[in-house]
């Protein structure tokens, strides 16, 4: 979308780097949010994060043609910062909830089904997305896609209010933020993670994945501009 709006490449790179930039906030959230409130914080922040994107999509469909291109750059970068930032910082809460509520022997199967569901739905919706993009001209087709996607995402958040969180007994005494200052907590967390070989391997490949994720869109743009790939 930013490429279609001829946004500067540094801005495209910044937006693509949002997941990595905001990921560090997960440590802060884990430190500050008690187990007793993690579900309410997670579902509220996830739902609220979609509101600016939904508003931008709807308003840009109606009045977007009259807005300066630079205004679209700024607004889109801001709404993505809100959406990606808020959803990324609460990911640690999501995994805490999943880990506490799924028995160890069933985690592999259920996590696999979750990923299969995400992948299968993405593939199935590819055709629908292609029809939307082909029906309207650029960049209106992107904005309509954003409106459809953010509306469906926001509507799907309703199911989170049916979740019943069962806190691990080790966390049940947490009624407020984790005691102690943040820096010692961070130091202990990093020491614990780095001392575990499986975590070191996971971090290594996650770094490679982040690099690939940030670089792939530029490869697509270069293929279009230099090789004239459609």
mmCIF file of C-alpha atoms in Angstrom:
data_model
loop_
_atom_site.group_PDB
_atom_site.id
_atom_site.type_symbol
_atom_site.label_atom_id
_atom_site.label_comp_id
_atom_site.label_asym_id
_atom_site.label_seq_id
_atom_site.Cartn_x
_atom_site.Cartn_y
_atom_site.Cartn_z
ATOM 1 C CA UNK A 1 0.000 0.000 0.000
ATOM 2 C CA UNK A 2 2.764 2.434 0.891
ATOM 3 C CA UNK A 3 4.552 1.444 -2.299
ATOM 4 C CA UNK A 4 1.425 2.244 -4.302
ATOM 5 C CA UNK A 5 1.350 5.643 -2.607
ATOM 6 C CA UNK A 6 5.030 6.152 -3.519
ATOM 7 C CA UNK A 7 6.032 6.522 0.108
ATOM 8 C CA UNK A 8 9.761 6.933 0.825
ATOM 9 C CA UNK A 9 11.557 3.662 1.354
ATOM 10 C CA UNK A 10 12.760 4.671 4.830
ATOM 11 C CA UNK A 11 9.116 4.961 5.923
ATOM 12 C CA UNK A 12 8.285 1.561 4.436
ATOM 13 C CA UNK A 13 11.280 0.112 6.259
ATOM 14 C CA UNK A 14 10.199 1.742 9.519
ATOM 15 C CA UNK A 15 6.677 0.302 9.314
ATOM 16 C CA UNK A 16 8.072 -3.139 8.487
ATOM 17 C CA UNK A 17 10.327 -2.902 11.533
ATOM 18 C CA UNK A 18 7.439 -2.180 13.916
ATOM 19 C CA UNK A 19 7.038 -5.821 15.068
ATOM 20 C CA UNK A 20 10.698 -6.013 16.058
ATOM 21 C CA UNK A 21 10.713 -2.554 17.629
ATOM 22 C CA UNK A 22 7.631 -3.161 19.776
ATOM 23 C CA UNK A 23 8.530 -6.726 20.729
ATOM 24 C CA UNK A 24 10.680 -5.465 23.597
ATOM 25 C CA UNK A 25 7.535 -4.079 25.208
ATOM 26 C CA UNK A 26 6.420 -7.631 25.947
ATOM 27 C CA UNK A 27 8.924 -7.768 28.803
ATOM 28 C CA UNK A 28 7.505 -4.592 30.328
ATOM 29 C CA UNK A 29 3.938 -5.886 30.039
ATOM 30 C CA UNK A 30 4.872 -9.203 31.633
ATOM 31 C CA UNK A 31 6.451 -7.287 34.512
ATOM 32 C CA UNK A 32 3.558 -4.881 35.067
ATOM 33 C CA UNK A 33 0.394 -6.902 34.368
ATOM 34 C CA UNK A 34 -0.623 -9.370 37.118
ATOM 35 C CA UNK A 35 -1.879 -12.819 36.155
ATOM 36 C CA UNK A 36 -5.337 -12.007 37.494
ATOM 37 C CA UNK A 37 -5.782 -9.228 34.900
ATOM 38 C CA UNK A 38 -3.896 -10.617 31.926
ATOM 39 C CA UNK A 39 -6.945 -11.838 29.992
ATOM 40 C CA UNK A 40 -8.841 -8.562 30.305
ATOM 41 C CA UNK A 41 -5.751 -6.556 29.334
ATOM 42 C CA UNK A 42 -5.029 -8.799 26.353
ATOM 43 C CA UNK A 43 -8.507 -8.802 24.836
ATOM 44 C CA UNK A 44 -9.122 -5.094 25.483
ATOM 45 C CA UNK A 45 -5.848 -3.953 23.956
ATOM 46 C CA UNK A 46 -6.288 -6.260 20.966
ATOM 47 C CA UNK A 47 -9.771 -4.921 20.230
ATOM 48 C CA UNK A 48 -8.861 -1.265 20.826
ATOM 49 C CA UNK A 49 -5.794 -1.529 18.565
ATOM 50 C CA UNK A 50 -8.061 -2.123 15.564
ATOM 51 C CA UNK A 51 -10.184 0.995 15.997
ATOM 52 C CA UNK A 52 -7.744 3.537 14.445
ATOM 53 C CA UNK A 53 -7.119 1.256 11.456
ATOM 54 C CA UNK A 54 -10.851 0.752 10.951
ATOM 55 C CA UNK A 55 -11.469 4.511 11.150
ATOM 56 C CA UNK A 56 -8.640 5.330 8.746
ATOM 57 C CA UNK A 57 -9.896 2.742 6.251
ATOM 58 C CA UNK A 58 -13.468 4.032 6.310
ATOM 59 C CA UNK A 59 -12.555 7.720 6.175
ATOM 60 C CA UNK A 60 -9.956 7.258 3.430
ATOM 61 C CA UNK A 61 -12.499 5.435 1.261
ATOM 62 C CA UNK A 62 -14.850 8.419 1.482
ATOM 63 C CA UNK A 63 -12.439 11.368 1.492
ATOM 64 C CA UNK A 64 -9.039 9.846 0.783
ATOM 65 C CA UNK A 65 -8.786 11.135 -2.768
ATOM 66 C CA UNK A 66 -8.845 14.705 -1.464
ATOM 67 C CA UNK A 67 -6.081 14.138 1.079
ATOM 68 C CA UNK A 68 -2.438 14.915 0.271
ATOM 69 C CA UNK A 69 -0.363 11.815 -0.319
ATOM 70 C CA UNK A 70 1.947 12.719 2.560
ATOM 71 C CA UNK A 71 -1.039 12.757 4.920
ATOM 72 C CA UNK A 72 -1.815 9.177 3.957
ATOM 73 C CA UNK A 73 1.802 8.225 4.693
ATOM 74 C CA UNK A 74 1.661 9.737 8.173
ATOM 75 C CA UNK A 75 -1.795 8.428 9.080
ATOM 76 C CA UNK A 76 -1.094 4.921 7.859
ATOM 77 C CA UNK A 77 2.239 4.792 9.701
ATOM 78 C CA UNK A 78 0.511 5.972 12.891
ATOM 79 C CA UNK A 79 -2.416 3.545 12.741
ATOM 80 C CA UNK A 80 0.006 0.698 12.050
ATOM 81 C CA UNK A 81 2.131 1.788 15.003
ATOM 82 C CA UNK A 82 -0.965 1.614 17.234
ATOM 83 C CA UNK A 83 -2.146 -1.712 15.835
ATOM 84 C CA UNK A 84 1.202 -3.507 15.674
ATOM 85 C CA UNK A 85 2.454 -1.908 18.883
ATOM 86 C CA UNK A 86 -0.538 -2.812 21.014
ATOM 87 C CA UNK A 87 -0.935 -6.327 19.628
ATOM 88 C CA UNK A 88 2.787 -7.064 19.929
ATOM 89 C CA UNK A 89 3.283 -5.930 23.518
ATOM 90 C CA UNK A 90 0.479 -8.210 24.751
ATOM 91 C CA UNK A 91 1.746 -11.304 22.941
ATOM 92 C CA UNK A 92 3.534 -12.425 26.087
ATOM 93 C CA UNK A 93 0.166 -12.390 27.890
ATOM 94 C CA UNK A 94 -1.333 -14.489 25.114
ATOM 95 C CA UNK A 95 1.333 -17.156 25.462
ATOM 96 C CA UNK A 96 0.986 -17.128 29.250
ATOM 97 C CA UNK A 97 -2.739 -17.772 28.892
ATOM 98 C CA UNK A 98 -2.201 -20.520 26.316
ATOM 99 C CA UNK A 99 0.484 -22.211 28.402
ATOM 100 C CA UNK A 100 -1.523 -22.132 31.638
ATOM 101 C CA UNK A 101 -4.753 -23.371 30.064
ATOM 102 C CA UNK A 102 -3.520 -26.118 27.728
ATOM 103 C CA UNK A 103 -2.174 -29.370 29.220
ATOM 104 C CA UNK A 104 1.428 -30.093 28.263
ATOM 105 C CA UNK A 105 0.559 -33.265 26.344
ATOM 106 C CA UNK A 106 -1.907 -31.389 24.120
ATOM 107 C CA UNK A 107 0.065 -28.230 23.396
ATOM 108 C CA UNK A 108 1.813 -29.519 20.291
ATOM 109 C CA UNK A 109 -1.430 -30.652 18.672
ATOM 110 C CA UNK A 110 -3.406 -27.520 19.548
ATOM 111 C CA UNK A 111 -0.636 -25.103 18.571
ATOM 112 C CA UNK A 112 -0.244 -27.021 15.304
ATOM 113 C CA UNK A 113 -3.981 -26.831 14.634
ATOM 114 C CA UNK A 114 -3.860 -23.108 15.368
ATOM 115 C CA UNK A 115 -1.104 -22.528 12.826
ATOM 116 C CA UNK A 116 -2.839 -24.774 10.290
ATOM 117 C CA UNK A 117 -6.039 -22.795 10.766
ATOM 118 C CA UNK A 118 -4.243 -19.495 10.246
ATOM 119 C CA UNK A 119 -2.436 -20.773 7.164
ATOM 120 C CA UNK A 120 -5.494 -22.470 5.684
ATOM 121 C CA UNK A 121 -7.670 -19.415 6.185
ATOM 122 C CA UNK A 122 -5.001 -17.189 4.649
ATOM 123 C CA UNK A 123 -4.800 -19.372 1.564
ATOM 124 C CA UNK A 124 -8.571 -19.621 1.264
ATOM 125 C CA UNK A 125 -9.004 -15.845 1.551
ATOM 126 C CA UNK A 126 -6.333 -15.210 -1.069
ATOM 127 C CA UNK A 127 -8.905 -15.582 -3.828
ATOM 128 C CA UNK A 128 -11.331 -13.230 -2.108
ATOM 129 C CA UNK A 129 -8.584 -10.655 -1.602
ATOM 130 C CA UNK A 130 -7.532 -10.910 -5.261
ATOM 131 C CA UNK A 131 -11.118 -10.243 -6.363
ATOM 132 C CA UNK A 132 -11.353 -7.161 -4.148
ATOM 133 C CA UNK A 133 -8.025 -5.830 -5.408
ATOM 134 C CA UNK A 134 -9.021 -6.448 -9.031
ATOM 135 C CA UNK A 135 -12.467 -4.887 -8.733
ATOM 136 C CA UNK A 136 -11.352 -1.382 -7.726
ATOM 137 C CA UNK A 137 -8.448 0.792 -8.778
ATOM 138 C CA UNK A 138 -5.365 1.345 -6.637
ATOM 139 C CA UNK A 139 -5.184 2.627 -3.896
ATOM 140 C CA UNK A 140 -8.962 2.394 -3.298
ATOM 141 C CA UNK A 141 -8.810 -1.389 -3.525
ATOM 142 C CA UNK A 142 -6.299 -1.494 -0.657
ATOM 143 C CA UNK A 143 -8.485 0.725 1.506
ATOM 144 C CA UNK A 144 -11.543 -1.432 0.919
ATOM 145 C CA UNK A 145 -9.473 -4.512 1.767
ATOM 146 C CA UNK A 146 -8.317 -2.822 4.985
ATOM 147 C CA UNK A 147 -11.917 -2.007 5.906
ATOM 148 C CA UNK A 148 -13.085 -5.576 5.318
ATOM 149 C CA UNK A 149 -10.113 -7.085 7.128
ATOM 150 C CA UNK A 150 -10.173 -4.809 10.167
ATOM 151 C CA UNK A 151 -13.957 -5.231 10.517
ATOM 152 C CA UNK A 152 -13.694 -9.031 10.435
ATOM 153 C CA UNK A 153 -10.775 -8.944 12.866
ATOM 154 C CA UNK A 154 -12.630 -6.673 15.288
ATOM 155 C CA UNK A 155 -15.777 -8.813 15.092
ATOM 156 C CA UNK A 156 -13.741 -11.951 15.795
ATOM 157 C CA UNK A 157 -12.450 -10.383 19.022
ATOM 158 C CA UNK A 158 -15.886 -11.003 20.552
ATOM 159 C CA UNK A 159 -14.998 -14.659 21.054
ATOM 160 C CA UNK A 160 -12.255 -13.646 23.509
ATOM 161 C CA UNK A 161 -14.948 -12.567 25.984
ATOM 162 C CA UNK A 162 -16.006 -16.233 26.185
ATOM 163 C CA UNK A 163 -12.547 -17.399 27.260
ATOM 164 C CA UNK A 164 -12.174 -18.518 30.862
ATOM 165 C CA UNK A 165 -8.629 -18.094 32.106
ATOM 166 C CA UNK A 166 -7.332 -20.546 34.710
ATOM 167 C CA UNK A 167 -4.221 -19.073 36.276
ATOM 168 C CA UNK A 168 -1.331 -21.361 37.122
ATOM 169 C CA UNK A 169 -1.158 -21.732 40.946
ATOM 170 C CA UNK A 170 2.385 -20.339 40.795
ATOM 171 C CA UNK A 171 0.869 -17.078 39.507
ATOM 172 C CA UNK A 172 -2.287 -17.043 41.599
ATOM 173 C CA UNK A 173 -0.808 -14.821 44.281
ATOM 174 C CA UNK A 174 -0.107 -12.068 41.765
ATOM 175 C CA UNK A 175 -2.661 -9.386 42.490
ATOM 176 C CA UNK A 176 -0.563 -6.449 41.345
ATOM 177 C CA UNK A 177 2.528 -5.757 39.247
ATOM 178 C CA UNK A 178 5.508 -8.010 39.802
ATOM 179 C CA UNK A 179 7.324 -6.827 42.894
ATOM 180 C CA UNK A 180 10.729 -5.213 42.576
ATOM 181 C CA UNK A 181 12.204 -2.767 40.083
ATOM 182 C CA UNK A 182 12.219 -3.464 36.376
ATOM 183 C CA UNK A 183 15.981 -3.615 35.746
ATOM 184 C CA UNK A 184 16.690 -6.528 38.126
ATOM 185 C CA UNK A 185 13.659 -8.300 36.665
ATOM 186 C CA UNK A 186 14.986 -7.748 33.139
ATOM 187 C CA UNK A 187 18.463 -8.952 34.096
ATOM 188 C CA UNK A 188 17.106 -12.128 35.686
ATOM 189 C CA UNK A 189 14.805 -12.786 32.722
ATOM 190 C CA UNK A 190 17.632 -12.416 30.193
ATOM 191 C CA UNK A 191 19.901 -14.633 32.286
ATOM 192 C CA UNK A 192 17.254 -17.352 32.529
ATOM 193 C CA UNK A 193 16.487 -17.251 28.826
ATOM 194 C CA UNK A 194 20.119 -17.242 27.693
ATOM 195 C CA UNK A 195 21.044 -20.117 30.006
ATOM 196 C CA UNK A 196 18.575 -22.411 28.234
ATOM 197 C CA UNK A 197 19.975 -23.875 24.941
ATOM 198 C CA UNK A 198 16.526 -24.274 23.370
ATOM 199 C CA UNK A 199 15.800 -20.580 23.878
ATOM 200 C CA UNK A 200 19.148 -19.595 22.349
ATOM 201 C CA UNK A 201 18.362 -21.653 19.258
ATOM 202 C CA UNK A 202 14.875 -20.162 19.029
ATOM 203 C CA UNK A 203 16.218 -16.606 19.368
ATOM 204 C CA UNK A 204 18.787 -17.233 16.622
ATOM 205 C CA UNK A 205 16.161 -18.372 14.120
ATOM 206 C CA UNK A 206 13.695 -15.670 15.178
ATOM 207 C CA UNK A 207 16.349 -13.066 14.380
ATOM 208 C CA UNK A 208 16.824 -14.599 10.923
ATOM 209 C CA UNK A 209 13.051 -14.607 10.433
ATOM 210 C CA UNK A 210 12.821 -10.939 11.422
ATOM 211 C CA UNK A 211 15.552 -10.021 8.931
ATOM 212 C CA UNK A 212 13.805 -11.939 6.158
ATOM 213 C CA UNK A 213 10.422 -10.434 7.010
ATOM 214 C CA UNK A 214 11.808 -6.896 6.877
ATOM 215 C CA UNK A 215 13.714 -7.491 3.652
ATOM 216 C CA UNK A 216 11.191 -9.442 1.587
ATOM 217 C CA UNK A 217 8.923 -6.498 0.618
ATOM 218 C CA UNK A 218 11.935 -4.595 -0.734
ATOM 219 C CA UNK A 219 12.786 -7.605 -2.898
ATOM 220 C CA UNK A 220 9.260 -7.527 -4.296
ATOM 221 C CA UNK A 221 9.548 -3.798 -5.020
ATOM 222 C CA UNK A 222 12.925 -4.291 -6.690
ATOM 223 C CA UNK A 223 11.561 -7.145 -8.805
ATOM 224 C CA UNK A 224 8.763 -4.877 -9.993
ATOM 225 C CA UNK A 225 10.964 -1.877 -10.713
ATOM 226 C CA UNK A 226 14.126 -3.529 -12.005
ATOM 227 C CA UNK A 227 12.845 -6.756 -13.556
ATOM 228 C CA UNK A 228 9.348 -5.502 -14.462
ATOM 229 C CA UNK A 229 7.716 -8.475 -12.746
ATOM 230 C CA UNK A 230 3.941 -8.174 -12.425
#
